[in-house]
PDB file of C-alpha atoms in Angstrom:
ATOM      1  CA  UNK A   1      16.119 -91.645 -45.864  1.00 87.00           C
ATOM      2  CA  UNK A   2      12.670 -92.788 -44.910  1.00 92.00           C
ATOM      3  CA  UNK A   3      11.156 -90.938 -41.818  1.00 94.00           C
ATOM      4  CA  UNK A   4       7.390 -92.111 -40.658  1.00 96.00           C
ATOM      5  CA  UNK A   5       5.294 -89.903 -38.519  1.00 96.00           C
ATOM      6  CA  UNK A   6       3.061 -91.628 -35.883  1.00 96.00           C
ATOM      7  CA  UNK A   7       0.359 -90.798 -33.401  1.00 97.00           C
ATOM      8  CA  UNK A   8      -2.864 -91.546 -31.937  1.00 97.00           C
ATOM      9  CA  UNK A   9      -5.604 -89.823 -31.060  1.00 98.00           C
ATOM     10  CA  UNK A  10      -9.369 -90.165 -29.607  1.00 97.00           C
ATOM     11  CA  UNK A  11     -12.451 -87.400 -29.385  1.00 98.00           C
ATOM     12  CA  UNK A  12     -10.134 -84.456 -30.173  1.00 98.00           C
ATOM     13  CA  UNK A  13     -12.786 -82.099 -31.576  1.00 98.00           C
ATOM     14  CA  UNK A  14     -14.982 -82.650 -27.919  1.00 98.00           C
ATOM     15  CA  UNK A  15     -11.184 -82.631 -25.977  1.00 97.00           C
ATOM     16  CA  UNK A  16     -10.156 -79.561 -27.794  1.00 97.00           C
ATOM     17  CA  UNK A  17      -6.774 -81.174 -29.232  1.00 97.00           C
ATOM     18  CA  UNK A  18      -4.695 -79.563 -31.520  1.00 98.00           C
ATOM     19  CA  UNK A  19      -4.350 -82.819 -33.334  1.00 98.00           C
ATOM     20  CA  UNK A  20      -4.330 -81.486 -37.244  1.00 98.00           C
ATOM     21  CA  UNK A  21      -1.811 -78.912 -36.110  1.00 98.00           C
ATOM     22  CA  UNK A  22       0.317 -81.005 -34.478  1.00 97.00           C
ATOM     23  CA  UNK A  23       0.346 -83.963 -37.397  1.00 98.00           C
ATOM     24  CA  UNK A  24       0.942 -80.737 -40.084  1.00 98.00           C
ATOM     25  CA  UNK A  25       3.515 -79.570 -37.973  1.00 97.00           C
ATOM     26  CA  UNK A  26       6.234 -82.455 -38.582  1.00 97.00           C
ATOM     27  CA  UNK A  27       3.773 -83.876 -41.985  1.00 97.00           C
ATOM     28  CA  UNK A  28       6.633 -82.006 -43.946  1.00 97.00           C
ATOM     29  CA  UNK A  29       9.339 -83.753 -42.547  1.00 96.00           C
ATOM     30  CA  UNK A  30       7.426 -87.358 -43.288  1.00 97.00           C
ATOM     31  CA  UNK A  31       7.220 -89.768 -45.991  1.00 97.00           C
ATOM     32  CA  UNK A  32       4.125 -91.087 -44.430  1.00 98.00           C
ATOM     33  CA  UNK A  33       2.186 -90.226 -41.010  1.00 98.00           C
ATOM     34  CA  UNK A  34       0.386 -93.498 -39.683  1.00 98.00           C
ATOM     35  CA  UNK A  35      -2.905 -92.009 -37.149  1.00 98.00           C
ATOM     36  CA  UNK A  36      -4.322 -94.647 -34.618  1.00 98.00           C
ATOM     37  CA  UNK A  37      -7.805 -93.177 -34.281  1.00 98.00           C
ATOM     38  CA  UNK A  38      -9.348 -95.057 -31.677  1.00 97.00           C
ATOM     39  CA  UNK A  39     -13.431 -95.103 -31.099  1.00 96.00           C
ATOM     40  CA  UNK A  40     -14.674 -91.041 -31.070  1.00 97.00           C
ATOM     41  CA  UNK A  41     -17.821 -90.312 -30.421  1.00 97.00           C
ATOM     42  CA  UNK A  42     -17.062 -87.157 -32.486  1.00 98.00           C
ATOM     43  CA  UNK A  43     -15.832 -85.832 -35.270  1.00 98.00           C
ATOM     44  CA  UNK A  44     -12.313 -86.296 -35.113  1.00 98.00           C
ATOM     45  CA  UNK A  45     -12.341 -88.658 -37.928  1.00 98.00           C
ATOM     46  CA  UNK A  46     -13.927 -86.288 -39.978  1.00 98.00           C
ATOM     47  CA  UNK A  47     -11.237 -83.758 -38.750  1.00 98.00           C
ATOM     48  CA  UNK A  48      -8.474 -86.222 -39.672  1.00 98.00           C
ATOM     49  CA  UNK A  49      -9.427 -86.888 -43.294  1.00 97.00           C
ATOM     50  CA  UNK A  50     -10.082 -83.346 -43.776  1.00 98.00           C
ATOM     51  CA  UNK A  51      -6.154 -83.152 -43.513  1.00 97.00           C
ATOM     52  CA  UNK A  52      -6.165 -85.168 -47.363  1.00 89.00           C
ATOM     53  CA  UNK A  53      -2.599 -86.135 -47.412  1.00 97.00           C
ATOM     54  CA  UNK A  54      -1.734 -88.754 -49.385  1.00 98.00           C
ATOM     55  CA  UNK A  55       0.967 -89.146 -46.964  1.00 98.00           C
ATOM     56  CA  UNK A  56      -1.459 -89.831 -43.836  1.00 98.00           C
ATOM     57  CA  UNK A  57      -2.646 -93.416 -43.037  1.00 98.00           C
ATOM     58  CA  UNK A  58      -5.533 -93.816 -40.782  1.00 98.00           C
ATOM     59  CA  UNK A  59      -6.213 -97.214 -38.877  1.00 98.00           C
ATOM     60  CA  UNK A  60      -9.115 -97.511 -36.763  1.00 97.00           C
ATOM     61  CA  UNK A  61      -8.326 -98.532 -33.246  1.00 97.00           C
ATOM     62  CA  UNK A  62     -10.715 -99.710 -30.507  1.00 96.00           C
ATOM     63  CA  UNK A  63      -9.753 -98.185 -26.793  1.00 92.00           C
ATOM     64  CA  UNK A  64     -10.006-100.709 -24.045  1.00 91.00           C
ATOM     65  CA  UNK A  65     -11.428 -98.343 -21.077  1.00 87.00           C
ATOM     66  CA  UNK A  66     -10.739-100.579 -18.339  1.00 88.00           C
ATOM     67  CA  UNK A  67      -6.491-100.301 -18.825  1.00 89.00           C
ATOM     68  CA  UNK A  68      -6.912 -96.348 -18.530  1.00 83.00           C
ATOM     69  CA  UNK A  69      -5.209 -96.090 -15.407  1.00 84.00           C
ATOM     70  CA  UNK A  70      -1.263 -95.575 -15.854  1.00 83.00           C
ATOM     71  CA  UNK A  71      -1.683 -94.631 -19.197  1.00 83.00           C
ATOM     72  CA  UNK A  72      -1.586 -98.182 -20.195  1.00 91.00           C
ATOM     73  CA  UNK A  73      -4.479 -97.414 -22.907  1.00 93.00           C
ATOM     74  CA  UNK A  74      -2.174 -94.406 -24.378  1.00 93.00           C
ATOM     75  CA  UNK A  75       1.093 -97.047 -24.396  1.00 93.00           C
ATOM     76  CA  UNK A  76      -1.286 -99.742 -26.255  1.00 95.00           C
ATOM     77  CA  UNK A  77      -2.417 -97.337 -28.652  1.00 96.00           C
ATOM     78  CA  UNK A  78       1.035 -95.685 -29.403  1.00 95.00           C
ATOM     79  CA  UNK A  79       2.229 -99.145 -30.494  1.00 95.00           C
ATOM     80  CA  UNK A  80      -0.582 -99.863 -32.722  1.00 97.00           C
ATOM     81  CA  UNK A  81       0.449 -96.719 -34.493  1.00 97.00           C
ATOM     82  CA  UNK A  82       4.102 -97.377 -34.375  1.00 96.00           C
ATOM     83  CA  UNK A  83       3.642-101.191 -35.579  1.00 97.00           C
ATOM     84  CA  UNK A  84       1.608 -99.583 -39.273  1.00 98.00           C
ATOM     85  CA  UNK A  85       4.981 -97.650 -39.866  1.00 97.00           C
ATOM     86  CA  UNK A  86       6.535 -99.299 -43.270  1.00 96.00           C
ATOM     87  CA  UNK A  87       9.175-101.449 -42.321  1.00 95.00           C
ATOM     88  CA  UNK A  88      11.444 -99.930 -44.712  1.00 93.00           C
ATOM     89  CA  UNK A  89      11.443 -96.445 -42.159  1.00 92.00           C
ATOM     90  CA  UNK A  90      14.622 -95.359 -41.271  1.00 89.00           C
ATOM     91  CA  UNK A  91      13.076 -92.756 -38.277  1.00 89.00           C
ATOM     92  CA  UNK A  92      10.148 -92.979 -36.967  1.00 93.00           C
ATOM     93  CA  UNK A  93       8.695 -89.211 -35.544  1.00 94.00           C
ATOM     94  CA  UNK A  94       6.612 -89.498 -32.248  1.00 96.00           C
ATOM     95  CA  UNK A  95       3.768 -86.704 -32.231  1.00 96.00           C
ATOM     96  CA  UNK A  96       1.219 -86.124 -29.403  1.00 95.00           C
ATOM     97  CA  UNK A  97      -2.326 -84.724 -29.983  1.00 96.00           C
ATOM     98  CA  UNK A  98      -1.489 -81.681 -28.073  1.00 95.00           C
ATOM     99  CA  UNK A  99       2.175 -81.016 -29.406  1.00 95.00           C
ATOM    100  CA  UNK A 100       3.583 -79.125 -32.342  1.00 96.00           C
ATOM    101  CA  UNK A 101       7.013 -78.715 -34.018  1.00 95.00           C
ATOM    102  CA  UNK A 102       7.899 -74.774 -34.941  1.00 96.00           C
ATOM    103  CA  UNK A 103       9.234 -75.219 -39.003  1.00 96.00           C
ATOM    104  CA  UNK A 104      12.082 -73.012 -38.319  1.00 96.00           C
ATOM    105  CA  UNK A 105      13.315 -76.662 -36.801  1.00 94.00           C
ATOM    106  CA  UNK A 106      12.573 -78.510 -39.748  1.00 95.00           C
ATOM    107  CA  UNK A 107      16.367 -78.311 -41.262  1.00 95.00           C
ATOM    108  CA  UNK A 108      17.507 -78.989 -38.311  1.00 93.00           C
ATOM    109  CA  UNK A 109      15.811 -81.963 -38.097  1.00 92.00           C
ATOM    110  CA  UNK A 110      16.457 -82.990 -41.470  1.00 91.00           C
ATOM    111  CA  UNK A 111      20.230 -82.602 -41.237  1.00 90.00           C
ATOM    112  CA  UNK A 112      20.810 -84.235 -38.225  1.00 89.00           C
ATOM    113  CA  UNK A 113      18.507 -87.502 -39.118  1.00 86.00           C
ATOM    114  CA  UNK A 114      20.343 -87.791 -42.497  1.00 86.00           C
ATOM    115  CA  UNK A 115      23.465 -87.294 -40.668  1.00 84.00           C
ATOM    116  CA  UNK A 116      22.804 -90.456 -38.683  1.00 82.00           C
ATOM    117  CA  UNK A 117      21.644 -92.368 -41.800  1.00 75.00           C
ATOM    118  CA  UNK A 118      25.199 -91.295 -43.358  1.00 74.00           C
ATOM    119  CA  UNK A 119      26.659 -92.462 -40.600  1.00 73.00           C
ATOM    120  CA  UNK A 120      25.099 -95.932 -40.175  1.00 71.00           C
ATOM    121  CA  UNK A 121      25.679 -96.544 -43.952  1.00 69.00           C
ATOM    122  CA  UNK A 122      29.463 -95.570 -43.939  1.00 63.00           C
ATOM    123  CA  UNK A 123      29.576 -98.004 -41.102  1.00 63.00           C
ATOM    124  CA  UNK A 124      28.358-100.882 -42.547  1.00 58.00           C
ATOM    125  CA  UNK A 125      30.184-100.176 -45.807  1.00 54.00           C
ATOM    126  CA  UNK A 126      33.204-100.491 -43.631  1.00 57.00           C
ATOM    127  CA  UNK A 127      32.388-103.414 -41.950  1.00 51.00           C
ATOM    128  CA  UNK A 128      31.380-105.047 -45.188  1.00 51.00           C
ATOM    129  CA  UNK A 129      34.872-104.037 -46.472  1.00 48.00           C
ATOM    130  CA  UNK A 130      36.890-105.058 -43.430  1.00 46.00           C
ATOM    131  CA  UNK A 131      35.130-108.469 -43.605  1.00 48.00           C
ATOM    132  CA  UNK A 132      35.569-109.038 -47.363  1.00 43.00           C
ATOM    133  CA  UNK A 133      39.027-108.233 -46.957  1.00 44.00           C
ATOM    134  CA  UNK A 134      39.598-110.015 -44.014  1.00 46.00           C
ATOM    135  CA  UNK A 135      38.126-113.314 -46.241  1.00 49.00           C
ATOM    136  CA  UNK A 136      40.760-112.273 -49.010  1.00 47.00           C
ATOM    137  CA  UNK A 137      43.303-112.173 -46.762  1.00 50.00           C
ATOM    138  CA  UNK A 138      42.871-116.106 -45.145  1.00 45.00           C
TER     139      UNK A 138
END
């Protein structure tokens, strides 16, 4: 099971965002974390390298101000982060700037996400088998 932690962020050291807490708090639980660091005028950037995860992928984003309003900026710059995830992800973890996961959920997490993975591979081992057999059969 692959799992792919995303999230963007912008001026969190001037905004006062929790952002390396909240990417260390599910960067356990993640084969890789993609950050869509948009434009800061401080040093966020800084901040995120200074997490030196071989895990984390930064790409550098550029905000368009004038599609602030309805949080169609925050929308545009989730999906940049969500469209660097590896294809070959099986979850991908959602993570705001200002968010953190408590660890004593990590197992929890981890059980019920391979659970699902279990689940959607039994299926399809299934449905492969019913459909070979079914081919057998006529």
């Amino acid at each position: 099971m692959k799992v792919a932690g995303f999230t963007f962020i912008r001026n969190a050291v001037v905004n006062d965002y929790p952002i390396v807490e909240a990417i260390t708090s599910i960067l356990p639980l993640c084969d890789e974390f993609i950050i869509a660091h948009g434009n800061s005028t401080d040093d966020t950037l800084q901040l995120l390298q200074a997490i030196a995860s071989p895990k984390i992928k930064i790409i550098n984003t550029v905000w368009d101000d004038s599609l602030r309003e309805g949080g169609k900026t925050f929308a545009l710059e989730t999906d940049k982060a969500f469209e660097a995830i590896s294809p070959d992800a099986d979850w991908a973890f959602y993570i705001q700037g200002d968010e953190v996961v408590h660890e004593k959920y990590h197992e929890t997490i981890k059980k019920k996400c391979n659970y699902v993975c279990l689940i959607k591979t039994l299926k399809a081992y299934y449905l492969s088998t019913y459909i070979f057999t079914v081919l057998m059969i006529i």
